[in-house]
mmCIF file of C-alpha atoms in Angstrom:
data_model
loop_
_atom_site.group_PDB
_atom_site.id
_atom_site.type_symbol
_atom_site.label_atom_id
_atom_site.label_comp_id
_atom_site.label_asym_id
_atom_site.label_seq_id
_atom_site.Cartn_x
_atom_site.Cartn_y
_atom_site.Cartn_z
ATOM 1 C CA MET F 1 -35.975 -6.754 25.902
ATOM 2 C CA THR F 2 -35.302 -10.199 24.489
ATOM 3 C CA VAL F 3 -32.441 -10.753 22.066
ATOM 4 C CA SER F 4 -33.290 -12.990 19.120
ATOM 5 C CA ARG F 5 -31.107 -15.922 18.097
ATOM 6 C CA ALA F 6 -30.187 -14.062 14.897
ATOM 7 C CA GLU F 7 -29.073 -11.058 16.943
ATOM 8 C CA GLN F 8 -27.065 -13.351 19.244
ATOM 9 C CA ARG F 9 -25.376 -14.998 16.245
ATOM 10 C CA ALA F 10 -24.602 -11.596 14.728
ATOM 11 C CA ALA F 11 -23.179 -10.354 18.044
ATOM 12 C CA THR F 12 -21.028 -13.479 18.417
ATOM 13 C CA ARG F 13 -19.745 -13.171 14.873
ATOM 14 C CA ARG F 14 -18.995 -9.459 15.380
ATOM 15 C CA ALA F 15 -17.132 -10.139 18.642
ATOM 16 C CA LEU F 16 -15.002 -12.814 16.942
ATOM 17 C CA LEU F 17 -14.252 -10.555 13.975
ATOM 18 C CA ASP F 18 -13.283 -7.650 16.225
ATOM 19 C CA GLU F 19 -11.024 -9.734 18.461
ATOM 20 C CA GLY F 20 -9.570 -11.603 15.490
ATOM 21 C CA ARG F 21 -8.784 -8.344 13.738
ATOM 22 C CA ARG F 22 -7.150 -6.895 16.827
ATOM 23 C CA ARG F 23 -4.971 -9.970 17.305
ATOM 24 C CA PHE F 24 -4.100 -10.500 13.629
ATOM 25 C CA ALA F 25 -3.030 -6.846 13.387
ATOM 26 C CA ALA F 26 -1.000 -6.920 16.603
ATOM 27 C CA GLU F 27 0.484 -10.427 16.531
ATOM 28 C CA GLY F 28 0.396 -11.593 12.922
ATOM 29 C CA TYR F 29 -1.538 -14.589 11.615
ATOM 30 C CA HIS F 30 0.903 -17.300 12.665
ATOM 31 C CA HIS F 31 0.923 -16.239 16.329
ATOM 32 C CA VAL F 32 -2.856 -16.137 16.767
ATOM 33 C CA VAL F 33 -4.678 -19.100 18.328
ATOM 34 C CA LEU F 34 -8.397 -19.373 17.529
ATOM 35 C CA ALA F 35 -9.269 -20.704 21.008
ATOM 36 C CA GLU F 36 -7.672 -17.610 22.559
ATOM 37 C CA VAL F 37 -9.599 -15.333 20.191
ATOM 38 C CA ALA F 38 -12.829 -17.075 21.221
ATOM 39 C CA ARG F 39 -12.021 -16.814 24.928
ATOM 40 C CA ALA F 40 -11.167 -13.100 24.639
ATOM 41 C CA ALA F 41 -14.368 -12.515 22.655
ATOM 42 C CA GLY F 42 -16.350 -14.193 25.433
ATOM 43 C CA VAL F 43 -17.529 -17.138 23.365
ATOM 44 C CA THR F 44 -16.725 -20.826 23.194
ATOM 45 C CA LYS F 45 -14.211 -22.357 20.827
ATOM 46 C CA GLY F 46 -17.137 -24.296 19.340
ATOM 47 C CA ALA F 47 -18.892 -21.024 18.505
ATOM 48 C CA ALA F 48 -15.762 -19.779 16.753
ATOM 49 C CA TYR F 49 -15.603 -22.957 14.668
ATOM 50 C CA HIS F 50 -19.329 -22.745 13.954
ATOM 51 C CA HIS F 51 -18.991 -19.242 12.510
ATOM 52 C CA PHE F 52 -15.636 -19.573 10.721
ATOM 53 C CA ASP F 53 -14.647 -23.282 10.473
ATOM 54 C CA SER F 54 -11.000 -22.468 11.259
ATOM 55 C CA LYS F 55 -8.488 -19.759 12.066
ATOM 56 C CA ALA F 56 -7.978 -19.373 8.312
ATOM 57 C CA GLY F 57 -11.737 -18.856 7.900
ATOM 58 C CA LEU F 58 -11.724 -16.113 10.523
ATOM 59 C CA PHE F 59 -8.676 -14.547 8.913
ATOM 60 C CA ARG F 60 -10.325 -14.648 5.475
ATOM 61 C CA ALA F 61 -13.375 -12.815 6.869
ATOM 62 C CA VAL F 62 -11.167 -10.236 8.602
ATOM 63 C CA VAL F 63 -9.193 -9.660 5.389
ATOM 64 C CA ARG F 64 -12.414 -9.159 3.440
ATOM 65 C CA GLU F 65 -13.616 -6.625 6.022
ATOM 66 C CA VAL F 66 -10.312 -4.694 6.150
ATOM 67 C CA GLN F 67 -10.115 -4.614 2.346
ATOM 68 C CA GLN F 68 -13.690 -3.375 2.102
ATOM 69 C CA GLU F 69 -12.998 -0.604 4.611
ATOM 70 C CA LEU F 70 -9.844 0.403 2.756
ATOM 71 C CA GLY F 71 -11.736 0.520 -0.538
ATOM 72 C CA GLU F 72 -14.378 2.718 1.075
ATOM 73 C CA ARG F 73 -11.723 5.001 2.602
ATOM 74 C CA VAL F 74 -10.036 5.436 -0.783
ATOM 75 C CA ALA F 75 -13.374 6.082 -2.530
ATOM 76 C CA THR F 76 -14.415 8.605 0.122
ATOM 77 C CA GLU F 77 -11.181 10.561 -0.283
ATOM 78 C CA ALA F 78 -11.511 10.504 -4.069
ATOM 79 C CA GLU F 79 -15.133 11.677 -3.941
ATOM 80 C CA ARG F 80 -14.128 14.796 -2.020
ATOM 81 C CA HIS F 81 -12.968 16.218 -5.362
ATOM 82 C CA GLU F 82 -14.921 17.205 -8.462
ATOM 83 C CA ASP F 83 -11.960 17.005 -10.833
ATOM 84 C CA LEU F 84 -11.288 13.483 -12.176
ATOM 85 C CA TRP F 85 -7.521 13.932 -11.953
ATOM 86 C CA GLU F 86 -7.701 15.104 -8.344
ATOM 87 C CA GLN F 87 -9.970 12.162 -7.553
ATOM 88 C CA LEU F 88 -7.274 9.781 -8.801
ATOM 89 C CA ARG F 89 -4.533 11.541 -6.854
ATOM 90 C CA ALA F 90 -6.577 11.675 -3.637
ATOM 91 C CA GLY F 91 -7.575 8.030 -3.863
ATOM 92 C CA CYS F 92 -4.009 6.922 -4.519
ATOM 93 C CA ARG F 93 -2.699 9.040 -1.634
ATOM 94 C CA ALA F 94 -5.331 7.603 0.709
ATOM 95 C CA PHE F 95 -4.215 4.118 -0.252
ATOM 96 C CA LEU F 96 -0.573 4.953 0.434
ATOM 97 C CA GLN F 97 -1.409 6.510 3.781
ATOM 98 C CA ALA F 98 -3.244 3.327 4.748
ATOM 99 C CA GLY F 99 0.178 1.693 5.004
ATOM 100 C CA THR F 100 0.507 3.362 8.412
ATOM 101 C CA ASP F 101 -2.598 1.537 9.697
ATOM 102 C CA PRO F 102 -1.487 -1.571 11.662
ATOM 103 C CA ALA F 103 -4.412 -3.662 10.375
ATOM 104 C CA VAL F 104 -3.681 -2.810 6.752
ATOM 105 C CA ARG F 105 0.045 -3.312 7.217
ATOM 106 C CA GLN F 106 -0.019 -6.665 8.975
ATOM 107 C CA ILE F 107 -3.262 -8.192 7.764
ATOM 108 C CA LEU F 108 -3.528 -7.016 4.154
ATOM 109 C CA LEU F 109 0.031 -6.345 3.055
ATOM 110 C CA THR F 110 2.054 -8.860 5.051
ATOM 111 C CA ASP F 111 -0.053 -11.896 5.943
ATOM 112 C CA ALA F 112 -2.909 -12.042 3.421
ATOM 113 C CA PRO F 113 -0.839 -12.774 0.301
ATOM 114 C CA THR F 114 0.915 -15.725 1.976
ATOM 115 C CA VAL F 115 -1.944 -17.074 4.100
ATOM 116 C CA LEU F 116 -4.681 -16.814 1.470
ATOM 117 C CA GLY F 117 -2.426 -17.287 -1.518
ATOM 118 C CA TRP F 118 -1.736 -14.759 -4.212
ATOM 119 C CA ASP F 119 -4.774 -15.549 -6.379
ATOM 120 C CA GLU F 120 -7.337 -15.303 -3.580
ATOM 121 C CA TRP F 121 -5.703 -12.183 -2.170
ATOM 122 C CA ARG F 122 -5.750 -10.518 -5.603
ATOM 123 C CA ALA F 123 -9.386 -11.540 -6.171
ATOM 124 C CA GLN F 124 -10.415 -9.938 -2.869
ATOM 125 C CA ASP F 125 -8.342 -6.852 -3.677
ATOM 126 C CA GLU F 126 -10.019 -6.653 -7.081
ATOM 127 C CA GLU F 127 -13.455 -6.821 -5.491
ATOM 128 C CA ALA F 128 -12.685 -4.233 -2.810
ATOM 129 C CA SER F 129 -10.544 -1.592 -4.509
ATOM 130 C CA ALA F 130 -8.771 -2.421 -7.766
ATOM 131 C CA ARG F 131 -12.038 -2.136 -9.681
ATOM 132 C CA HIS F 132 -12.345 1.463 -8.438
ATOM 133 C CA LEU F 133 -8.890 2.213 -9.793
ATOM 134 C CA ALA F 134 -9.811 0.650 -13.150
ATOM 135 C CA GLU F 135 -13.000 2.735 -13.267
ATOM 136 C CA ALA F 136 -11.071 5.918 -12.479
ATOM 137 C CA LEU F 137 -8.450 5.210 -15.146
ATOM 138 C CA THR F 138 -11.151 4.418 -17.697
ATOM 139 C CA ALA F 139 -12.960 7.692 -16.906
ATOM 140 C CA LEU F 140 -9.684 9.639 -17.225
ATOM 141 C CA THR F 141 -8.927 7.983 -20.557
ATOM 142 C CA GLU F 142 -12.422 8.647 -21.894
ATOM 143 C CA ALA F 143 -12.136 12.287 -20.804
ATOM 144 C CA GLY F 144 -8.812 12.581 -22.650
ATOM 145 C CA ILE F 145 -6.943 13.431 -19.437
ATOM 146 C CA ILE F 146 -4.622 10.466 -19.772
ATOM 147 C CA THR F 147 -3.317 9.019 -22.990
ATOM 148 C CA GLY F 148 -5.596 6.375 -24.464
ATOM 149 C CA GLN F 149 -4.575 2.856 -23.477
ATOM 150 C CA PRO F 150 -6.169 -0.309 -22.112
ATOM 151 C CA ALA F 151 -7.190 0.191 -18.476
ATOM 152 C CA GLN F 152 -6.412 -3.314 -17.186
ATOM 153 C CA PRO F 153 -2.618 -3.358 -17.674
ATOM 154 C CA LEU F 154 -2.354 0.169 -16.321
ATOM 155 C CA THR F 155 -4.537 -0.746 -13.339
ATOM 156 C CA ARG F 156 -2.295 -3.727 -12.558
ATOM 157 C CA LEU F 157 0.864 -1.649 -12.822
ATOM 158 C CA LEU F 158 -0.407 1.144 -10.589
ATOM 159 C CA SER F 159 -1.986 -1.260 -8.105
ATOM 160 C CA GLY F 160 1.254 -3.229 -7.810
ATOM 161 C CA ALA F 161 3.320 -0.087 -7.415
ATOM 162 C CA MET F 162 0.993 1.282 -4.754
ATOM 163 C CA ASN F 163 0.900 -2.029 -2.851
ATOM 164 C CA GLU F 164 4.708 -2.034 -2.779
ATOM 165 C CA ALA F 165 4.845 1.618 -1.738
ATOM 166 C CA ALA F 166 2.246 1.073 1.024
ATOM 167 C CA LEU F 167 4.265 -1.882 2.309
ATOM 168 C CA TRP F 168 7.425 0.250 2.209
ATOM 169 C CA ILE F 169 5.615 2.973 4.182
ATOM 170 C CA ALA F 170 4.335 0.341 6.626
ATOM 171 C CA ARG F 171 7.933 -0.700 7.294
ATOM 172 C CA GLY F 172 9.005 2.839 8.085
ATOM 173 C CA GLY F 173 9.305 4.448 4.652
ATOM 174 C CA ASP F 174 8.635 8.139 4.191
ATOM 175 C CA THR F 175 4.965 8.732 3.287
ATOM 176 C CA GLN F 176 5.654 12.195 1.896
ATOM 177 C CA ALA F 177 8.471 10.913 -0.340
ATOM 178 C CA ALA F 178 6.173 8.161 -1.614
ATOM 179 C CA GLU F 179 3.456 10.708 -2.395
ATOM 180 C CA VAL F 180 5.915 12.900 -4.325
ATOM 181 C CA ALA F 181 7.072 9.861 -6.309
ATOM 182 C CA LEU F 182 3.453 8.876 -6.941
ATOM 183 C CA ASP F 183 2.617 12.346 -8.254
ATOM 184 C CA ARG F 184 5.565 12.160 -10.657
ATOM 185 C CA LEU F 185 4.512 8.697 -11.803
ATOM 186 C CA LEU F 186 0.918 9.787 -12.357
ATOM 187 C CA ALA F 187 2.003 12.972 -14.147
ATOM 188 C CA GLY F 188 3.649 10.784 -16.758
ATOM 189 C CA LEU F 189 0.221 9.396 -17.670
ATOM 190 C CA ARG F 190 -1.325 12.761 -18.505
ATOM 191 C CA THR F 191 -2.042 13.681 -22.062
ATOM 192 C CA PRO F 192 0.291 16.503 -23.125
ATOM 193 C CA ALA F 193 -1.466 19.855 -23.075
#
């Protein structure tokens, strides 16, 4: 069976992304050398530059992929529940638990904000997961489960708090304690019965 050029390009790109992700998670952005990623992926340095232009380009693509996977993981956990409130809690807990994942910890929480810059990192976060949080909060407000308020400021506050908590967990903080604190924080949003 003959492999097409498009399939070869896709395989090369996938190999670079996989090796880049492994190294960025294990070593941190500043210790990774693109030529070494290419060699370990079994491709030339020229191929790496063709697909990503630079180490920063590879990192940007890895960040986008890790953020997308995290957003999907959070959405999957939320969708396991029928109740809107339980969906919010499950999604938030899944995000916190992601702080134990080495790729999330090093790539998303530690390196991405400094390497990409705050604005680009936030824009990618918005695209991958913050919009889901805003949608959930809007649905809860419309259902009268949480007190009526604009979704955007609340989304930013919760997203920031969860990013900090996930980073704390990633650095050895107690996941269970963070989840208890999160439940108390979320409970304060509920409309009084």
